[in-house]
mmCIF file of C-alpha atoms and ligand atoms in Angstrom:
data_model
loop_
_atom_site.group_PDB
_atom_site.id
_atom_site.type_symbol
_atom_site.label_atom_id
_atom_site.label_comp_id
_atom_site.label_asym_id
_atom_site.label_seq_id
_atom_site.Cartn_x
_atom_site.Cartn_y
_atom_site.Cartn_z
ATOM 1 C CA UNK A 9 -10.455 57.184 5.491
ATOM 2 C CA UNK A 10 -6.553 56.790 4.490
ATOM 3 C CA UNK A 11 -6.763 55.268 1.139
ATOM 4 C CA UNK A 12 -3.088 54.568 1.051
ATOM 5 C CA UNK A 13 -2.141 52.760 4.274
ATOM 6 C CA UNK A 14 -4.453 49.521 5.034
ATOM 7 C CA UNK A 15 -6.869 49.427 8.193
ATOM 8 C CA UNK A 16 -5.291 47.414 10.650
ATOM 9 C CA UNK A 17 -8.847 45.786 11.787
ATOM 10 C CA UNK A 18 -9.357 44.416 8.920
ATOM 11 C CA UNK A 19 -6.623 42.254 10.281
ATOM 12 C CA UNK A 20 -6.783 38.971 12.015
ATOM 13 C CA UNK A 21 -4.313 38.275 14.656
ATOM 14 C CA UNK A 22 -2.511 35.978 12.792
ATOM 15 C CA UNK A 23 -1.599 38.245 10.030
ATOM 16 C CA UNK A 24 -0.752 41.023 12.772
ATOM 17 C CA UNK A 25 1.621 38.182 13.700
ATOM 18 C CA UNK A 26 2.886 37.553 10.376
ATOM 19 C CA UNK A 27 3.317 41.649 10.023
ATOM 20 C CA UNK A 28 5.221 41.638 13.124
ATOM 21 C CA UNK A 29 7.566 38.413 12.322
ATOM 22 C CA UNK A 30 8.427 40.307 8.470
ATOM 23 C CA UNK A 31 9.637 43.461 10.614
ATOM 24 C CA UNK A 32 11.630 40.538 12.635
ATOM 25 C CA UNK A 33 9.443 41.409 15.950
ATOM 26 C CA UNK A 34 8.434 39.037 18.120
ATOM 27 C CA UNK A 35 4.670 37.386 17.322
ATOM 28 C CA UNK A 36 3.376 38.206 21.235
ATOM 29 C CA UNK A 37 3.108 41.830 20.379
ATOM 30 C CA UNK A 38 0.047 40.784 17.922
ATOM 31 C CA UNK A 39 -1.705 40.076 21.454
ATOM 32 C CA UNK A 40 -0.862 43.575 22.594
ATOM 33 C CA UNK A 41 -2.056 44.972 19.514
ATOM 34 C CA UNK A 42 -4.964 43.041 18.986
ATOM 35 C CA UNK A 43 -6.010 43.917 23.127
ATOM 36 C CA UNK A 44 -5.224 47.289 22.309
ATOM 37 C CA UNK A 45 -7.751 47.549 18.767
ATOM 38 C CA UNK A 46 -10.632 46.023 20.286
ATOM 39 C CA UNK A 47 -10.868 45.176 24.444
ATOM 40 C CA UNK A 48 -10.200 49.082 24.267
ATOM 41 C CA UNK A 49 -10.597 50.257 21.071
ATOM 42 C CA UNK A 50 -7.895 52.555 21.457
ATOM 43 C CA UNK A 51 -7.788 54.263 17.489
ATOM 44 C CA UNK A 52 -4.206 55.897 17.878
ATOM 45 C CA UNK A 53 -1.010 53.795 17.590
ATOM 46 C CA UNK A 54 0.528 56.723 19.689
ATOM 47 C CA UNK A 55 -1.768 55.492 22.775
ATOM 48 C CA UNK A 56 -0.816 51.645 22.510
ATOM 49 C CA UNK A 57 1.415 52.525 25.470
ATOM 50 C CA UNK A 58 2.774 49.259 26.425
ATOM 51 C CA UNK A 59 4.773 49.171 22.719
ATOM 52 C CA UNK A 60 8.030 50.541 22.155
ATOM 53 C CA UNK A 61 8.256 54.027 20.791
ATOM 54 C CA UNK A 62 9.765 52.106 17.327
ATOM 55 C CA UNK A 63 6.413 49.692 17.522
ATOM 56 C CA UNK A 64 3.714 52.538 17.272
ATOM 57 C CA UNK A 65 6.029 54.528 14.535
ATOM 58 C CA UNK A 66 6.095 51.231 12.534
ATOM 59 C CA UNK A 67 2.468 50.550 12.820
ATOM 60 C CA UNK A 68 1.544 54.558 12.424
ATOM 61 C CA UNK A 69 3.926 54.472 9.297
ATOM 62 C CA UNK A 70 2.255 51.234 7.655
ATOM 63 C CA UNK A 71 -1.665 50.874 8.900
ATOM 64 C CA UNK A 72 -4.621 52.989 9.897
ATOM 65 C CA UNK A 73 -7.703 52.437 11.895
ATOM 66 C CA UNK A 74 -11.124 53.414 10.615
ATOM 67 C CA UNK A 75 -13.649 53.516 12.957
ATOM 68 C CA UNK A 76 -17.260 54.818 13.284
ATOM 69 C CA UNK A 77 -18.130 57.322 15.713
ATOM 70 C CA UNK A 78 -21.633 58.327 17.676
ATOM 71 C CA UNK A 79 -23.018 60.809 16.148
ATOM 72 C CA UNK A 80 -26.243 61.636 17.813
ATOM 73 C CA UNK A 81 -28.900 60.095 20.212
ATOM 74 C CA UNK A 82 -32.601 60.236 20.957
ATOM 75 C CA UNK A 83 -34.569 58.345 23.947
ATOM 76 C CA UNK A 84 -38.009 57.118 23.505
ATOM 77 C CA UNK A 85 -40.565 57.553 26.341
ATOM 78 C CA UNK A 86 -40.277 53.752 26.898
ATOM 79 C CA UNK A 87 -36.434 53.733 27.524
ATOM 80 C CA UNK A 88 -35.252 52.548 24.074
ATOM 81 C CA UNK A 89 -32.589 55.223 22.883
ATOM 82 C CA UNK A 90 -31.926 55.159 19.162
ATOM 83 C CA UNK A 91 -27.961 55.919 17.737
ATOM 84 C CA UNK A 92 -27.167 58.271 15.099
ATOM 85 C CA UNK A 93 -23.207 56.594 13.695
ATOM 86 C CA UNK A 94 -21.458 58.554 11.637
ATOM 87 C CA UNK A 95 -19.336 56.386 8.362
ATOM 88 C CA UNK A 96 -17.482 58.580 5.869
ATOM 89 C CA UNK A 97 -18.646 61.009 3.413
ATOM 90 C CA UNK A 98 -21.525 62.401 5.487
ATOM 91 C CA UNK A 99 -23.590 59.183 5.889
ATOM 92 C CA UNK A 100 -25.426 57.569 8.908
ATOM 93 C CA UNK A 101 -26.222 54.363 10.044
ATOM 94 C CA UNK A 102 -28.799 53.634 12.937
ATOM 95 C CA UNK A 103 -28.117 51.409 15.800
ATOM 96 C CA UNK A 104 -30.978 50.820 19.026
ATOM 97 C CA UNK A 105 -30.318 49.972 22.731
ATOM 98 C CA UNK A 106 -33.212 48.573 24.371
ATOM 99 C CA UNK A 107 -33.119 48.001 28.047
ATOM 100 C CA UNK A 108 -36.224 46.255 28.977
ATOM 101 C CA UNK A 109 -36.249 44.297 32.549
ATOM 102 C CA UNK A 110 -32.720 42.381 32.773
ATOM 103 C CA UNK A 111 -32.274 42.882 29.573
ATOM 104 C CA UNK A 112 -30.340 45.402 27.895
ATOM 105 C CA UNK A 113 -30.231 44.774 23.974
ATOM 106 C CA UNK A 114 -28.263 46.406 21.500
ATOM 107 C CA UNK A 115 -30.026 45.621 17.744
ATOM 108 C CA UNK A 116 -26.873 47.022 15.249
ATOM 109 C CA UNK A 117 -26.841 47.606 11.540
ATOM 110 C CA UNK A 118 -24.716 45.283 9.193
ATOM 111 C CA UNK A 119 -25.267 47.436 5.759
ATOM 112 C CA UNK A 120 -25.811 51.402 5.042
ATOM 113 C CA UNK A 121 -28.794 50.785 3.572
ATOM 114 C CA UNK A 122 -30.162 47.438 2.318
ATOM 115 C CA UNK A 123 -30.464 45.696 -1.308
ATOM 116 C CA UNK A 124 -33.526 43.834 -0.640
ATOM 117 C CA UNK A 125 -36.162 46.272 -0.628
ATOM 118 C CA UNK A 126 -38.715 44.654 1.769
ATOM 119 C CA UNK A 127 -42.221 46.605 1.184
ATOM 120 C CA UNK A 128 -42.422 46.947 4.574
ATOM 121 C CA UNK A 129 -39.388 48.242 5.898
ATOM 122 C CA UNK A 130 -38.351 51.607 5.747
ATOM 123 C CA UNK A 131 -34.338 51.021 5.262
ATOM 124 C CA UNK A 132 -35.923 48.996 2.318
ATOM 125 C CA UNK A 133 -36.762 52.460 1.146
ATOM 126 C CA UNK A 134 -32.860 52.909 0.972
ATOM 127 C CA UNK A 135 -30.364 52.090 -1.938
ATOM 128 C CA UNK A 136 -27.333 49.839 -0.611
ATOM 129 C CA UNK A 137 -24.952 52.402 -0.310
ATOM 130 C CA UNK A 138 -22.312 50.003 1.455
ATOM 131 C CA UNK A 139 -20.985 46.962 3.291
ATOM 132 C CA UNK A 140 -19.931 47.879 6.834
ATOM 133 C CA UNK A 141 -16.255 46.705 7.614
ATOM 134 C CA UNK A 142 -16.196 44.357 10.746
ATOM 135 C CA UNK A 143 -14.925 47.220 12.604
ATOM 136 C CA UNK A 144 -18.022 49.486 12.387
ATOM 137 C CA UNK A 145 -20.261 47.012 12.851
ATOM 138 C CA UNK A 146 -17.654 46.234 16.297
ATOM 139 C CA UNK A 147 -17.823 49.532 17.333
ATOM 140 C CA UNK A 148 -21.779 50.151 17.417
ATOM 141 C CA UNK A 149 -21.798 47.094 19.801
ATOM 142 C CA UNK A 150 -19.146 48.853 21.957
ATOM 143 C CA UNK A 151 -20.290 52.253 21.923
ATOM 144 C CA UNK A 152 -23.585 51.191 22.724
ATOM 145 C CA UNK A 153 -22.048 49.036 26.067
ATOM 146 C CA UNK A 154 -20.600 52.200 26.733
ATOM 147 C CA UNK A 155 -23.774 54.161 26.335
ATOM 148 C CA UNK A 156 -25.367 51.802 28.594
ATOM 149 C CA UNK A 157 -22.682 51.154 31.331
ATOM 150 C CA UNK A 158 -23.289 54.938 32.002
ATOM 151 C CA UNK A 159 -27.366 55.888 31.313
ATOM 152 C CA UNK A 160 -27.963 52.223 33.380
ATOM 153 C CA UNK A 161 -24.758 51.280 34.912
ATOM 154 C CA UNK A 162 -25.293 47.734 33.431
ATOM 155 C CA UNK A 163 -23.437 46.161 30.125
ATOM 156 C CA UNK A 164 -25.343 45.107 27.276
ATOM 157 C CA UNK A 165 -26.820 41.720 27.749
ATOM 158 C CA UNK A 166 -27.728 40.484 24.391
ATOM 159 C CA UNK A 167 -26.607 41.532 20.789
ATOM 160 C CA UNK A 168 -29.357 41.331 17.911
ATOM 161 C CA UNK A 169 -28.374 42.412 13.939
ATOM 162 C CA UNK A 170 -31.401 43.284 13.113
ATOM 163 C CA UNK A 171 -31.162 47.329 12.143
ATOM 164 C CA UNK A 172 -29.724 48.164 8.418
ATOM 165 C CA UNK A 173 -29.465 45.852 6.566
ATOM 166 C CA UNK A 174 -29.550 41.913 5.436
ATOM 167 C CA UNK A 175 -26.338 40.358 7.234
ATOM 168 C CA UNK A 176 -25.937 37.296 5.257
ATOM 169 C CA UNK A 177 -25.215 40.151 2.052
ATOM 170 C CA UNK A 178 -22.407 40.650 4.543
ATOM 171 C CA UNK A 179 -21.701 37.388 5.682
ATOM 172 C CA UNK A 180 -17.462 37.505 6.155
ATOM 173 C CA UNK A 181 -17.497 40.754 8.028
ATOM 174 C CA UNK A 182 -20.725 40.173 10.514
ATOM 175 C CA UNK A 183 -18.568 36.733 11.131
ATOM 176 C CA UNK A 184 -15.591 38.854 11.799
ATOM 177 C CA UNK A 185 -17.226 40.984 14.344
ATOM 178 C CA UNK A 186 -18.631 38.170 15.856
ATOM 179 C CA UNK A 187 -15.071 36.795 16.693
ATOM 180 C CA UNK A 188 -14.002 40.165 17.792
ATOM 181 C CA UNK A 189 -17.433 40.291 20.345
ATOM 182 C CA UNK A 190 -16.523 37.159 21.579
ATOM 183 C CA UNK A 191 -13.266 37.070 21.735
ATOM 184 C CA UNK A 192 -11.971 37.236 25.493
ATOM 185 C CA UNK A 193 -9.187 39.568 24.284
ATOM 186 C CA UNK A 194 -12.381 41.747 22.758
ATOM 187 C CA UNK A 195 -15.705 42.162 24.307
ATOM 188 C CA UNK A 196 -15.756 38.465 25.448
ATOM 189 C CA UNK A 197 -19.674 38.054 25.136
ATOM 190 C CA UNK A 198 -21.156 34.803 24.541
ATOM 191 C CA UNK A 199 -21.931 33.907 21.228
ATOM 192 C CA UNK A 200 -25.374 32.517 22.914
ATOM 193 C CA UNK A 201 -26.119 36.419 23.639
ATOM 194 C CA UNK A 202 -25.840 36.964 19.523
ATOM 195 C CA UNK A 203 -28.728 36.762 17.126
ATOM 196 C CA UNK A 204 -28.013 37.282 13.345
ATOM 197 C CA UNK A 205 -31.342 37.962 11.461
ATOM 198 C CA UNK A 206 -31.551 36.938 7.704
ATOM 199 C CA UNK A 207 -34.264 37.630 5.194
ATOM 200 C CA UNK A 208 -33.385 34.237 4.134
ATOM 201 C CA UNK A 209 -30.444 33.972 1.703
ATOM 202 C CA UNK A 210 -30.592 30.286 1.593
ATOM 203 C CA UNK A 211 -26.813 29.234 -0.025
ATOM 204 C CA UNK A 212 -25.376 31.841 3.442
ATOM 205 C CA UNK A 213 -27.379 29.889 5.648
ATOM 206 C CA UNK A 214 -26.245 26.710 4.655
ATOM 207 C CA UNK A 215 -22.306 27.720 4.258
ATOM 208 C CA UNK A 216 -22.935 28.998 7.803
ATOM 209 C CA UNK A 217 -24.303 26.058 9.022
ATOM 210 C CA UNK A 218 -21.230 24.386 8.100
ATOM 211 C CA UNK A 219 -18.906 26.865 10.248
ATOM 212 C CA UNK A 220 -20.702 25.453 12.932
ATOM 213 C CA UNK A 221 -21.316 29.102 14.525
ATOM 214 C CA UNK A 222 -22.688 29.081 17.890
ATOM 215 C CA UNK A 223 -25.030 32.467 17.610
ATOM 216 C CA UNK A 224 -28.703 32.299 17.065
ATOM 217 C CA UNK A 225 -30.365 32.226 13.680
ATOM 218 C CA UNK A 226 -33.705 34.611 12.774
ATOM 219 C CA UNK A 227 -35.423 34.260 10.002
ATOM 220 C CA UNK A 228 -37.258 37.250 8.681
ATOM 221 C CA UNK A 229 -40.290 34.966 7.685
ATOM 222 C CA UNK A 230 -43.523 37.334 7.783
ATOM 223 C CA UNK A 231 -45.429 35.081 5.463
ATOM 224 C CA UNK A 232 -45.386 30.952 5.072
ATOM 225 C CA UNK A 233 -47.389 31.392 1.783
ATOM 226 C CA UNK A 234 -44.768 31.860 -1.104
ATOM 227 C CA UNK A 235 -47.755 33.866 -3.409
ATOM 228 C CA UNK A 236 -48.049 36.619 -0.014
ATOM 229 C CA UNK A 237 -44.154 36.213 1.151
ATOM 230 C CA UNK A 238 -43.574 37.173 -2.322
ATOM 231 C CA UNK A 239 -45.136 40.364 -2.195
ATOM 232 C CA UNK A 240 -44.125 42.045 0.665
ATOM 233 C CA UNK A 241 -39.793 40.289 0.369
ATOM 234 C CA UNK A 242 -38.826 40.468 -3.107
ATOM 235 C CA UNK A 243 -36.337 38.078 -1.909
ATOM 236 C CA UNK A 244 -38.565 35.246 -2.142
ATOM 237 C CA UNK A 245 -38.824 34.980 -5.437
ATOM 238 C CA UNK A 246 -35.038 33.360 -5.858
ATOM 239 C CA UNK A 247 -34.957 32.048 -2.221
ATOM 240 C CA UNK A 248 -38.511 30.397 -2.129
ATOM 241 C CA UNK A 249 -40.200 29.141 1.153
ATOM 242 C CA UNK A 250 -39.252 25.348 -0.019
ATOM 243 C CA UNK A 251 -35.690 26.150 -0.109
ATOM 244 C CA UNK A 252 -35.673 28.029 2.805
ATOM 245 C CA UNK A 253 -36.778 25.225 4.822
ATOM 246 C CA UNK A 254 -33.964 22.983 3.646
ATOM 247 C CA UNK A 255 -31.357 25.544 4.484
ATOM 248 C CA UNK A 256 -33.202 25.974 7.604
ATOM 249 C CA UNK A 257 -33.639 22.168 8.757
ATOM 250 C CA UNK A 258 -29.709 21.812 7.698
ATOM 251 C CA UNK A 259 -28.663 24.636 10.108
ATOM 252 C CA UNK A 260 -30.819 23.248 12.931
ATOM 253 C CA UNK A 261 -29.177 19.466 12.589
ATOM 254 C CA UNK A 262 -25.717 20.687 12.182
ATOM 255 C CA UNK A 263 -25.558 23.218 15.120
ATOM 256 C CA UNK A 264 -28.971 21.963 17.315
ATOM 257 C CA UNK A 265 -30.051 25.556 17.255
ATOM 258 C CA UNK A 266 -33.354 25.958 16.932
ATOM 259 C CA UNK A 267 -34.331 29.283 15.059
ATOM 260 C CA UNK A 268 -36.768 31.779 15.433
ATOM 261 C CA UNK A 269 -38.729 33.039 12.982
ATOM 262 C CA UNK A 270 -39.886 36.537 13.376
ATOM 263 C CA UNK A 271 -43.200 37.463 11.485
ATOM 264 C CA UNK A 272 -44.783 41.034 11.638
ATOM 265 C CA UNK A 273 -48.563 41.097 11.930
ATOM 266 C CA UNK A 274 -49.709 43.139 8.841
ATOM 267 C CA UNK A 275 -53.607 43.519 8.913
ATOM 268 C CA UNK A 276 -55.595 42.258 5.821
ATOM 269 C CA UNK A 277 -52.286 40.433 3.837
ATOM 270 C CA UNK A 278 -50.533 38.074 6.688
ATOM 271 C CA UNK A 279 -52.657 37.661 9.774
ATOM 272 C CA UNK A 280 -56.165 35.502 8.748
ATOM 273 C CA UNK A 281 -56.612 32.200 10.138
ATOM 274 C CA UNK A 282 -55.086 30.275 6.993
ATOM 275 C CA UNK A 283 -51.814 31.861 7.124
ATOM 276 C CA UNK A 284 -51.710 31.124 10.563
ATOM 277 C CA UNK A 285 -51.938 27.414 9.390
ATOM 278 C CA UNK A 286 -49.452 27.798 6.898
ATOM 279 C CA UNK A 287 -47.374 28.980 9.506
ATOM 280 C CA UNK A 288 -47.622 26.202 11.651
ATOM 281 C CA UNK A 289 -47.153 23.689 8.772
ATOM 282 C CA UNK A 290 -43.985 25.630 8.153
ATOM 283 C CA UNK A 291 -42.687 25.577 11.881
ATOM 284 C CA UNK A 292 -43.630 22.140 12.402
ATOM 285 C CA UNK A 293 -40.733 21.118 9.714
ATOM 286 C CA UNK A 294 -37.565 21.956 11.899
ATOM 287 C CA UNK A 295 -37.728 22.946 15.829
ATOM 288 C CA UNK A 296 -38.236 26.432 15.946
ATOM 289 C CA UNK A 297 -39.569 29.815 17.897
ATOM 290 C CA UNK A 298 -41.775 32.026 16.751
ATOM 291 C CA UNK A 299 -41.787 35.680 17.647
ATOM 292 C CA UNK A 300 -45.162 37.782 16.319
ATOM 293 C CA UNK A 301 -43.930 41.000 16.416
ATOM 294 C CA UNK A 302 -46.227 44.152 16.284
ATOM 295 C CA UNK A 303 -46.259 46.525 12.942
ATOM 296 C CA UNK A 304 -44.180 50.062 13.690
ATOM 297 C CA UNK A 305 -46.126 52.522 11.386
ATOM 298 C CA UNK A 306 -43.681 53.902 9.164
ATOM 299 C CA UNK A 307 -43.972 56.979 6.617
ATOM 300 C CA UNK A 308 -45.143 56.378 2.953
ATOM 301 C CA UNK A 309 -45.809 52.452 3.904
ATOM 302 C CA UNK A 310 -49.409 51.356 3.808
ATOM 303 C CA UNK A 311 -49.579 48.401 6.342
ATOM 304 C CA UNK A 312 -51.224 48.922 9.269
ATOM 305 C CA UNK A 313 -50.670 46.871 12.248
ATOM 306 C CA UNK A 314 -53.044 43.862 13.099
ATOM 307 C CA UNK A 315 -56.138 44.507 15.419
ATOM 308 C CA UNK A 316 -56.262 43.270 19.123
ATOM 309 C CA UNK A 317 -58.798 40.111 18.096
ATOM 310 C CA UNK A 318 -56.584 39.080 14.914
ATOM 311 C CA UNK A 319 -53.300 39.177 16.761
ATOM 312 C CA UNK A 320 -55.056 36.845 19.762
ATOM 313 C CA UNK A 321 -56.966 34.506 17.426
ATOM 314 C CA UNK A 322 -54.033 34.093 15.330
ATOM 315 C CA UNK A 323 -51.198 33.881 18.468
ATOM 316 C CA UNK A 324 -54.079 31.314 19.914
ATOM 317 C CA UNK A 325 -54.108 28.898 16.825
ATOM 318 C CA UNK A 326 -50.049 28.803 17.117
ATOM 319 C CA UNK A 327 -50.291 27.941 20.669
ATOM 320 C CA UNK A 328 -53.438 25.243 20.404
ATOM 321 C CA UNK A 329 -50.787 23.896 17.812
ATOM 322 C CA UNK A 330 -47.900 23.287 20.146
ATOM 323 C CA UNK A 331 -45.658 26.602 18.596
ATOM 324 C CA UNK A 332 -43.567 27.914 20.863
ATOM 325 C CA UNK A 333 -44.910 31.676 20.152
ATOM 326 C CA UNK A 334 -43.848 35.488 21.974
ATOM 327 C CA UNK A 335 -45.634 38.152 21.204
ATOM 328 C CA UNK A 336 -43.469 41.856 20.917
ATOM 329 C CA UNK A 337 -44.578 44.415 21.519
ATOM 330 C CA UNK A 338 -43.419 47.776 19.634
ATOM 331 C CA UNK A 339 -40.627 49.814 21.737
ATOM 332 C CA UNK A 340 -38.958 52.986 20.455
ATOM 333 C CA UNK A 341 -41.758 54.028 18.095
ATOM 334 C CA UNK A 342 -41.924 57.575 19.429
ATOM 335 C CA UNK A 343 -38.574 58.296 17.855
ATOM 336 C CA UNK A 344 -38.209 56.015 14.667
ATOM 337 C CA UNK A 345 -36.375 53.196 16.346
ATOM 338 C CA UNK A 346 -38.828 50.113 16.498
ATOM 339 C CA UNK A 347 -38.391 47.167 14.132
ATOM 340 C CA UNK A 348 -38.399 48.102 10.675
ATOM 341 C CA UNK A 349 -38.199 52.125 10.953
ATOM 342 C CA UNK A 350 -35.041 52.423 10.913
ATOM 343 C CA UNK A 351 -34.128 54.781 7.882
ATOM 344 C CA UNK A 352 -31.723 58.066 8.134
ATOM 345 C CA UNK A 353 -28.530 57.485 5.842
ATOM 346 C CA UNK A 354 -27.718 60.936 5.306
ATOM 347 C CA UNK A 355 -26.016 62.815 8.193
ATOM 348 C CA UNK A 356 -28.917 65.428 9.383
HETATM 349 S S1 LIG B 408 -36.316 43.911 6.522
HETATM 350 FE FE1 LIG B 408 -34.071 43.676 6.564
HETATM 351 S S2 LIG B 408 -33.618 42.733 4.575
HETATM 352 FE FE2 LIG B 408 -35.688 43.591 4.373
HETATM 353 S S3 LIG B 408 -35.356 45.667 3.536
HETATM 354 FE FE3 LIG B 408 -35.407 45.850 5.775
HETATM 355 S S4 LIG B 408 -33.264 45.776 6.383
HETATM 356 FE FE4 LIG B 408 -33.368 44.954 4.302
#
C-alpha cells in the first residue's frame, strides 16, 4: 500500500470531479476515470488509455489504487469453490461462489476477521484485524464474476455479505461498494440481487433504513429467546431481541422489504419445540422469511447439527404457523466454505 499518495477508490465521482476541476480539467473525465476504476478495474493509470498522456501522469503523480488480488482457490465436490484474497501484510480473507441451479451466488467478506465473536462461527474465532476499504470488498464481487464467467460461462446472479465479518461494523464502505455494484458505469447489478447480513446492530439498521437502500436485509437471528440468543451472539446482550424488532419493523415500513432471518439449527440449545414458538412469535411482528439453515461442523466448536426429526418437526410448526420458511442445506463443507467456516486470515 502507498502510504503517501491517497487511493483513488476511496473516491466518489464527485470528488474525482472536483480533483479534475482544481487541475482546471474538464469534470467529464471523472466518468472516464470512474469507468476505467471499476466497469474494468483497470489498477494502472498508465492503462486508462482514452486519457491524455498529461491525465495518467497527473493521476500516477497524486493517487494510487489498492486493490485485493486472488490468491488461491479450492472446489468442493458439490460445485461451491471457496477464494483465498490476498490484503496487505500477508493476510487473507475468504470469499465463496456457489452456483446452484440458475443461480450463481457470490457470499463476500466485509471485515478480516470479525469483533463479535459468535460461539458458533469460526471467523468468530478471529480477532478483527481490519475494515475492508470499499474497493476490496468491490473486487471479491468482480473477481468472483470473473471466476465464474469462465468455470460456468454465466455471471454471478446474486451477491450475499455473509463471509468475514459483521457488515453493519462496516456500514459506510459495504454502502460504498454497493453503489459501485450497482452502478451502470460499475458492475450494474440490481440492488434486488444484494443481501447484507447483520448480527443485528440495531442503531445501523435503523440509520440504514433511513437511506432508503434497496438491497435485502438478513438478520443473523439463530435464537428468539434473549437468555439462549445470548449465549451463542455476545451481541445480544447490548442489542437485545426487543430492540431488534423495533429496528427491524422500522426498516420493513420505511423500505417494504421484508427480511429474512437466518437461524442455524444447533441440536440440544436452539431447535426444541418452544423455541420454535418463540420464533414464530418473533416473525409474526414484522413480515419476514425465514431461512433454517443446516450446522457446518467446524473445528474446536461443539454444536452439532440438528437431527433429521428435529429439523422437520421444528420446520413443520413454522409452516402450520403461516412462516414463510426454506430449509438450506450445507454446500462447500468438504473444503471449509459453508456458512460459518469460514476462518484462514493468515496467508498459508
Ligand atoms: S456470525 Fe458473522 S458476526 Fe458472528 S462472528 Fe461470525 S462473522 Fe462475526
Amino acid at each position: 500500500m502507498n502510504k503517501l499518495r491517497p487511493d483513488i477508490r476511496s473516491l466518489s465521482k464527485l470528488q474525482i470531479e472536483d480533483f479534475f476541476s482544481l487541475n482546471n480539467k474538464p469534470k467529464f473525465r471523472a466518468n472516464q476515470v470512474y469507468e476505467w476504476l471499476w466497469k474494468h478495474r483497470v489498477l494502472d493509470f498508465n492503462l486508462m488509455t482514452s486519457l491524455s498522456i498529461d491525465d495518467r501522469l497527473l493521476l500516477d503523480s497524486t493517487f494510487s489504487i489498492n486493490s485485493l488480488t486472488l490468491h488461491d482457490y479450492k472446489s468442493s465436490l458439490d460445485g461451491t469453490v471457496k477464494f483465498l484474497f490476498q490484503l496487505n501484510q500477508n493476510k487473507v480473507v475468504e470469499g465463496v461462489l456457489i452456483p446452484h441451479r440458475n443461480r450463481y451466488t457470490a457470499c463476500i467478506s466485509s471485515q478480516a476477521g470479525c469483533s463479535l465473536a459468535c460461539t458458533f462461527c469460526a471467523t468468530g474465532k478471529l480477532k478483527l484485524y481490519k475494515n475492508l476499504s470499499a474497493g476490496e470488498i468491490y473486487d471479491q464481487v468482480f473477481l468472483i464474476n470473473e471466476f465464474s464467467l469462465r468455470k460456468f460461462n454465466k455471471p454471478i446472479t446474486n451477491i450475499v455479505y455473509m463471509g468475514m465479518g459483521e457488515p453493519f461494523l462496516n456500514s459506510t464502505n459495504v454502502l460504498n461498494s454497493i453503489s459501485h455494484i450497482t452502478s451502470k458505469q460499475g458492475l450494474n447489478i440490481s440492488a434486488k440481487r444484494i443481501t447484507v447480513s447483520t448480527a443485528g446492530i440495531v442503531k445501523i439498521i435503523k440509520r440504514i433504513a433511513d437511506l432508503n437502500p434497496k438491497f435485502n436485509l438478513a438478520i443473523s437471528l439463530h435464537s428468539a429467546n434473549d437468555k439462549v440468543r445470548t449465549k451463542i451472539m455476545e451481541i445480544n446482550k447490548s442489542n437485545s431481541l426487543k430492540d431488534l424488532a423495533i429496528a427491524i419493523d422500522y426498516f420493513y415500513h420505511k423500505t417494504k422489504i421484508k427480511p429474512t432471518y437466518e437461524y442455524i439449527l444447533l441440536n440440544g440449545i436452539n431447535d426444541s419445540i418452544q423455541d420454535a414458538k418463540d420464533l414464530i412469535d418473533f416473525c409474526k411482528k414484522t413480515p419476514s422469511k425465514v431461512n433454517l439453515i443446516e450446522y457446518n461442523q467446524v473445528a474446536n466448536i461443539p454444536y452439532q447439527k440438528s437431527s433429521k426429526r428435529s429439523t422437520k418437526i421444528f420446520m413443520d410448526l413454522l409452516e402450520k404457523n403461516k412462516i414463510l420458511v426454506k430449509f438450506r442445506r450445507s454446500r462447500g463443507e468438504d473444503i471449509g466454505a459453508a456458512c460459518g467456516q469460514l476462518a484462514t486470515q493468515n496467508k498459508k
